[in-house]
């Protein structure tokens, strides 16, 4: 018997004044699968992932997580379920270090030493090279995205959502990202 879908959206709808952003969207993702949402600007892709992550609430339809109906009230609830999110626009403090930015984004507070060990483990495991002592303002766009990815991976997500992950990357950075995603999907 195959495992249940990690997540399933059933007829999910979201409207804003004058705009139907998502109209009865349905899809499912099984553990270990990689999916892409494709569409033009304004097609509703970001709205859809924001509903999965609890930033927005659907107007209709259902979200099913690991075979059970789920309500994702907010991002903290999404993270508790096992959903990680890397946004198109990074939430980083320019004057702070890589380490400080990662630490600020975590719900669980660890000692500096324990967090440093976990960050290094994740970076080594997925080939995401970063100097934790570097100040964010000195980093390339690809390196900044890696901060967000490392932060998401520290949560050991069952589902990782990335909004427009390749839009600002060089071809070499895209290749690294895709390699990391394949490694994540393989478990």
PDB file of C-alpha atoms in Angstrom:
ATOM      1  CA  UNK A   1       0.000   0.000   0.000  1.00  0.00           C
ATOM      2  CA  UNK A   2       1.402   3.395  -0.958  1.00  0.00           C
ATOM      3  CA  UNK A   3       1.810   6.100   1.668  1.00  0.00           C
ATOM      4  CA  UNK A   4      -0.828   8.835   1.824  1.00  0.00           C
ATOM      5  CA  UNK A   5      -0.261  12.049  -0.046  1.00  0.00           C
ATOM      6  CA  UNK A   6       1.915  14.415   1.939  1.00  0.00           C
ATOM      7  CA  UNK A   7      -0.466  17.202   0.975  1.00  0.00           C
ATOM      8  CA  UNK A   8      -3.583  17.371  -1.111  1.00  0.00           C
ATOM      9  CA  UNK A   9      -5.535  20.450  -2.108  1.00  0.00           C
ATOM     10  CA  UNK A  10      -9.158  19.828  -2.989  1.00  0.00           C
ATOM     11  CA  UNK A  11     -11.059  22.520  -4.886  1.00  0.00           C
ATOM     12  CA  UNK A  12      -9.196  25.308  -3.067  1.00  0.00           C
ATOM     13  CA  UNK A  13     -10.467  28.784  -3.897  1.00  0.00           C
ATOM     14  CA  UNK A  14      -9.209  32.233  -2.932  1.00  0.00           C
ATOM     15  CA  UNK A  15     -10.634  35.572  -4.026  1.00  0.00           C
ATOM     16  CA  UNK A  16      -9.688  39.163  -3.360  1.00  0.00           C
ATOM     17  CA  UNK A  17     -11.879  42.172  -4.179  1.00  0.00           C
ATOM     18  CA  UNK A  18     -12.284  42.069  -7.952  1.00  0.00           C
ATOM     19  CA  UNK A  19      -9.878  39.135  -8.455  1.00  0.00           C
ATOM     20  CA  UNK A  20     -10.366  35.369  -8.324  1.00  0.00           C
ATOM     21  CA  UNK A  21      -6.785  34.319  -7.535  1.00  0.00           C
ATOM     22  CA  UNK A  22      -7.400  30.556  -7.246  1.00  0.00           C
ATOM     23  CA  UNK A  23     -10.484  28.848  -8.654  1.00  0.00           C
ATOM     24  CA  UNK A  24     -11.094  25.297  -7.352  1.00  0.00           C
ATOM     25  CA  UNK A  25      -7.429  24.246  -7.475  1.00  0.00           C
ATOM     26  CA  UNK A  26      -6.769  20.567  -6.793  1.00  0.00           C
ATOM     27  CA  UNK A  27      -3.479  18.679  -6.698  1.00  0.00           C
ATOM     28  CA  UNK A  28      -1.575  16.211  -4.546  1.00  0.00           C
ATOM     29  CA  UNK A  29       2.073  15.701  -3.624  1.00  0.00           C
ATOM     30  CA  UNK A  30       3.418  12.394  -2.334  1.00  0.00           C
ATOM     31  CA  UNK A  31       6.495  12.137  -0.088  1.00  0.00           C
ATOM     32  CA  UNK A  32       9.681  12.409  -2.156  1.00  0.00           C
ATOM     33  CA  UNK A  33       8.057  14.109  -5.138  1.00  0.00           C
ATOM     34  CA  UNK A  34       9.122  17.413  -6.652  1.00  0.00           C
ATOM     35  CA  UNK A  35       6.442  19.579  -8.242  1.00  0.00           C
ATOM     36  CA  UNK A  36       6.457  22.978  -9.911  1.00  0.00           C
ATOM     37  CA  UNK A  37       3.571  25.403 -10.168  1.00  0.00           C
ATOM     38  CA  UNK A  38       3.786  27.117 -13.532  1.00  0.00           C
ATOM     39  CA  UNK A  39       1.913  30.172 -14.695  1.00  0.00           C
ATOM     40  CA  UNK A  40       2.259  33.764 -15.751  1.00  0.00           C
ATOM     41  CA  UNK A  41       2.682  36.638 -13.311  1.00  0.00           C
ATOM     42  CA  UNK A  42      -0.573  37.125 -11.464  1.00  0.00           C
ATOM     43  CA  UNK A  43      -1.747  33.551 -12.087  1.00  0.00           C
ATOM     44  CA  UNK A  44      -2.138  32.846  -8.358  1.00  0.00           C
ATOM     45  CA  UNK A  45       0.926  30.693  -7.644  1.00  0.00           C
ATOM     46  CA  UNK A  46       2.141  32.774  -4.700  1.00  0.00           C
ATOM     47  CA  UNK A  47      -1.392  33.009  -3.315  1.00  0.00           C
ATOM     48  CA  UNK A  48      -1.663  29.226  -3.421  1.00  0.00           C
ATOM     49  CA  UNK A  49       1.588  28.607  -1.546  1.00  0.00           C
ATOM     50  CA  UNK A  50       0.693  31.290   1.003  1.00  0.00           C
ATOM     51  CA  UNK A  51      -2.463  29.307   1.795  1.00  0.00           C
ATOM     52  CA  UNK A  52      -0.444  26.117   2.275  1.00  0.00           C
ATOM     53  CA  UNK A  53       1.895  28.040   4.591  1.00  0.00           C
ATOM     54  CA  UNK A  54      -0.924  29.647   6.581  1.00  0.00           C
ATOM     55  CA  UNK A  55      -0.320  33.252   5.559  1.00  0.00           C
ATOM     56  CA  UNK A  56      -3.682  33.347   3.786  1.00  0.00           C
ATOM     57  CA  UNK A  57      -6.801  31.290   4.429  1.00  0.00           C
ATOM     58  CA  UNK A  58      -8.719  29.635   1.574  1.00  0.00           C
ATOM     59  CA  UNK A  59     -12.254  30.857   0.913  1.00  0.00           C
ATOM     60  CA  UNK A  60     -13.322  27.359  -0.050  1.00  0.00           C
ATOM     61  CA  UNK A  61     -12.078  23.830  -0.545  1.00  0.00           C
ATOM     62  CA  UNK A  62      -9.916  21.707   1.710  1.00  0.00           C
ATOM     63  CA  UNK A  63      -6.291  21.074   2.569  1.00  0.00           C
ATOM     64  CA  UNK A  64      -5.462  17.480   3.497  1.00  0.00           C
ATOM     65  CA  UNK A  65      -2.147  16.749   5.265  1.00  0.00           C
ATOM     66  CA  UNK A  66      -0.861  13.157   5.521  1.00  0.00           C
ATOM     67  CA  UNK A  67      -4.363  11.875   4.786  1.00  0.00           C
ATOM     68  CA  UNK A  68      -6.226  13.998   7.354  1.00  0.00           C
ATOM     69  CA  UNK A  69      -8.104  17.283   6.881  1.00  0.00           C
ATOM     70  CA  UNK A  70      -5.996  20.199   8.095  1.00  0.00           C
ATOM     71  CA  UNK A  71      -6.493  23.834   8.936  1.00  0.00           C
ATOM     72  CA  UNK A  72      -3.317  25.865   8.568  1.00  0.00           C
ATOM     73  CA  UNK A  73      -4.113  28.836  10.791  1.00  0.00           C
ATOM     74  CA  UNK A  74      -0.749  30.589  10.475  1.00  0.00           C
ATOM     75  CA  UNK A  75       2.900  30.005   9.510  1.00  0.00           C
ATOM     76  CA  UNK A  76       3.764  28.659  12.973  1.00  0.00           C
ATOM     77  CA  UNK A  77       1.058  25.995  12.540  1.00  0.00           C
ATOM     78  CA  UNK A  78       2.434  25.182   9.086  1.00  0.00           C
ATOM     79  CA  UNK A  79       5.944  24.752  10.478  1.00  0.00           C
ATOM     80  CA  UNK A  80       4.591  22.565  13.296  1.00  0.00           C
ATOM     81  CA  UNK A  81       2.966  20.334  10.653  1.00  0.00           C
ATOM     82  CA  UNK A  82       6.284  20.075   8.821  1.00  0.00           C
ATOM     83  CA  UNK A  83       5.949  22.693   6.085  1.00  0.00           C
ATOM     84  CA  UNK A  84       9.049  24.730   5.252  1.00  0.00           C
ATOM     85  CA  UNK A  85       8.910  27.847   3.094  1.00  0.00           C
ATOM     86  CA  UNK A  86      11.500  29.810   1.140  1.00  0.00           C
ATOM     87  CA  UNK A  87       9.980  33.055  -0.077  1.00  0.00           C
ATOM     88  CA  UNK A  88      10.661  34.856  -3.340  1.00  0.00           C
ATOM     89  CA  UNK A  89      11.581  38.002  -1.390  1.00  0.00           C
ATOM     90  CA  UNK A  90      14.038  37.187   1.357  1.00  0.00           C
ATOM     91  CA  UNK A  91      13.436  38.191   4.987  1.00  0.00           C
ATOM     92  CA  UNK A  92      16.998  38.978   5.975  1.00  0.00           C
ATOM     93  CA  UNK A  93      18.612  41.711   8.032  1.00  0.00           C
ATOM     94  CA  UNK A  94      21.410  43.228   5.943  1.00  0.00           C
ATOM     95  CA  UNK A  95      23.574  44.348   8.886  1.00  0.00           C
ATOM     96  CA  UNK A  96      23.459  40.980  10.664  1.00  0.00           C
ATOM     97  CA  UNK A  97      25.480  37.830  10.052  1.00  0.00           C
ATOM     98  CA  UNK A  98      24.345  34.656   8.334  1.00  0.00           C
ATOM     99  CA  UNK A  99      24.226  32.924  11.732  1.00  0.00           C
ATOM    100  CA  UNK A 100      22.158  35.694  13.336  1.00  0.00           C
ATOM    101  CA  UNK A 101      19.661  35.700  10.468  1.00  0.00           C
ATOM    102  CA  UNK A 102      19.209  31.943  10.668  1.00  0.00           C
ATOM    103  CA  UNK A 103      18.781  32.047  14.457  1.00  0.00           C
ATOM    104  CA  UNK A 104      16.139  34.790  14.251  1.00  0.00           C
ATOM    105  CA  UNK A 105      14.007  32.732  11.895  1.00  0.00           C
ATOM    106  CA  UNK A 106      13.686  29.665  14.093  1.00  0.00           C
ATOM    107  CA  UNK A 107      10.825  28.897  16.465  1.00  0.00           C
ATOM    108  CA  UNK A 108      13.016  26.620  18.578  1.00  0.00           C
ATOM    109  CA  UNK A 109      15.696  28.452  20.529  1.00  0.00           C
ATOM    110  CA  UNK A 110      18.963  26.554  20.822  1.00  0.00           C
ATOM    111  CA  UNK A 111      22.239  27.484  22.423  1.00  0.00           C
ATOM    112  CA  UNK A 112      24.629  29.255  20.077  1.00  0.00           C
ATOM    113  CA  UNK A 113      26.912  26.193  20.052  1.00  0.00           C
ATOM    114  CA  UNK A 114      24.086  23.701  19.368  1.00  0.00           C
ATOM    115  CA  UNK A 115      22.702  25.868  16.570  1.00  0.00           C
ATOM    116  CA  UNK A 116      26.148  26.303  14.998  1.00  0.00           C
ATOM    117  CA  UNK A 117      26.554  22.513  14.941  1.00  0.00           C
ATOM    118  CA  UNK A 118      23.134  22.013  13.313  1.00  0.00           C
ATOM    119  CA  UNK A 119      23.760  24.748  10.730  1.00  0.00           C
ATOM    120  CA  UNK A 120      27.091  23.175   9.766  1.00  0.00           C
ATOM    121  CA  UNK A 121      25.481  19.716   9.537  1.00  0.00           C
ATOM    122  CA  UNK A 122      22.749  20.966   7.181  1.00  0.00           C
ATOM    123  CA  UNK A 123      25.205  22.941   5.041  1.00  0.00           C
ATOM    124  CA  UNK A 124      27.540  19.961   4.768  1.00  0.00           C
ATOM    125  CA  UNK A 125      24.740  17.464   4.080  1.00  0.00           C
ATOM    126  CA  UNK A 126      23.291  19.504   1.219  1.00  0.00           C
ATOM    127  CA  UNK A 127      26.404  21.245  -0.091  1.00  0.00           C
ATOM    128  CA  UNK A 128      25.094  24.691   0.851  1.00  0.00           C
ATOM    129  CA  UNK A 129      28.337  26.522   1.536  1.00  0.00           C
ATOM    130  CA  UNK A 130      28.079  29.699   3.607  1.00  0.00           C
ATOM    131  CA  UNK A 131      30.283  31.441   6.149  1.00  0.00           C
ATOM    132  CA  UNK A 132      28.075  31.897   9.244  1.00  0.00           C
ATOM    133  CA  UNK A 133      30.158  34.929  10.312  1.00  0.00           C
ATOM    134  CA  UNK A 134      29.645  36.903   7.082  1.00  0.00           C
ATOM    135  CA  UNK A 135      27.395  39.931   7.113  1.00  0.00           C
ATOM    136  CA  UNK A 136      24.398  39.513   4.807  1.00  0.00           C
ATOM    137  CA  UNK A 137      25.019  42.790   2.942  1.00  0.00           C
ATOM    138  CA  UNK A 138      28.238  41.278   1.523  1.00  0.00           C
ATOM    139  CA  UNK A 139      26.511  38.212   0.038  1.00  0.00           C
ATOM    140  CA  UNK A 140      25.318  37.473  -3.483  1.00  0.00           C
ATOM    141  CA  UNK A 141      21.637  36.834  -4.157  1.00  0.00           C
ATOM    142  CA  UNK A 142      22.322  33.093  -4.418  1.00  0.00           C
ATOM    143  CA  UNK A 143      24.092  33.087  -1.055  1.00  0.00           C
ATOM    144  CA  UNK A 144      21.172  34.966   0.497  1.00  0.00           C
ATOM    145  CA  UNK A 145      18.781  32.356  -0.836  1.00  0.00           C
ATOM    146  CA  UNK A 146      20.974  29.656   0.724  1.00  0.00           C
ATOM    147  CA  UNK A 147      20.444  31.302   4.131  1.00  0.00           C
ATOM    148  CA  UNK A 148      16.688  30.939   3.668  1.00  0.00           C
ATOM    149  CA  UNK A 149      17.079  27.335   2.495  1.00  0.00           C
ATOM    150  CA  UNK A 150      19.318  26.384   5.433  1.00  0.00           C
ATOM    151  CA  UNK A 151      16.857  27.994   7.849  1.00  0.00           C
ATOM    152  CA  UNK A 152      13.984  26.014   6.297  1.00  0.00           C
ATOM    153  CA  UNK A 153      15.967  22.754   6.320  1.00  0.00           C
ATOM    154  CA  UNK A 154      16.852  23.147  10.002  1.00  0.00           C
ATOM    155  CA  UNK A 155      13.148  22.531  10.670  1.00  0.00           C
ATOM    156  CA  UNK A 156      13.423  19.129   8.929  1.00  0.00           C
ATOM    157  CA  UNK A 157      10.354  19.851   6.792  1.00  0.00           C
ATOM    158  CA  UNK A 158       8.196  17.096   5.343  1.00  0.00           C
ATOM    159  CA  UNK A 159       7.242  19.528   2.566  1.00  0.00           C
ATOM    160  CA  UNK A 160       9.464  22.349   1.315  1.00  0.00           C
ATOM    161  CA  UNK A 161       7.829  25.136  -0.679  1.00  0.00           C
ATOM    162  CA  UNK A 162       9.943  27.569  -2.671  1.00  0.00           C
ATOM    163  CA  UNK A 163       8.321  30.601  -4.273  1.00  0.00           C
ATOM    164  CA  UNK A 164      10.079  31.583  -7.532  1.00  0.00           C
ATOM    165  CA  UNK A 165      13.329  29.892  -6.450  1.00  0.00           C
ATOM    166  CA  UNK A 166      15.294  30.401  -9.674  1.00  0.00           C
ATOM    167  CA  UNK A 167      14.175  33.918 -10.618  1.00  0.00           C
ATOM    168  CA  UNK A 168      17.291  35.698  -9.321  1.00  0.00           C
ATOM    169  CA  UNK A 169      19.914  32.945  -9.587  1.00  0.00           C
ATOM    170  CA  UNK A 170      22.812  32.474 -11.984  1.00  0.00           C
ATOM    171  CA  UNK A 171      22.850  29.248 -14.050  1.00  0.00           C
ATOM    172  CA  UNK A 172      25.460  27.792 -11.661  1.00  0.00           C
ATOM    173  CA  UNK A 173      23.300  28.636  -8.638  1.00  0.00           C
ATOM    174  CA  UNK A 174      20.253  27.080 -10.338  1.00  0.00           C
ATOM    175  CA  UNK A 175      22.229  23.870 -10.903  1.00  0.00           C
ATOM    176  CA  UNK A 176      23.223  23.802  -7.200  1.00  0.00           C
ATOM    177  CA  UNK A 177      19.626  24.432  -6.134  1.00  0.00           C
ATOM    178  CA  UNK A 178      18.281  21.628  -8.335  1.00  0.00           C
ATOM    179  CA  UNK A 179      20.942  19.234  -7.038  1.00  0.00           C
ATOM    180  CA  UNK A 180      19.935  20.106  -3.466  1.00  0.00           C
ATOM    181  CA  UNK A 181      16.239  19.585  -4.256  1.00  0.00           C
ATOM    182  CA  UNK A 182      16.908  16.168  -5.815  1.00  0.00           C
ATOM    183  CA  UNK A 183      18.926  15.196  -2.729  1.00  0.00           C
ATOM    184  CA  UNK A 184      16.082  16.334  -0.452  1.00  0.00           C
ATOM    185  CA  UNK A 185      13.498  14.389  -2.458  1.00  0.00           C
ATOM    186  CA  UNK A 186      15.622  11.242  -2.290  1.00  0.00           C
ATOM    187  CA  UNK A 187      15.488  11.452   1.504  1.00  0.00           C
TER     188      UNK A 187
END
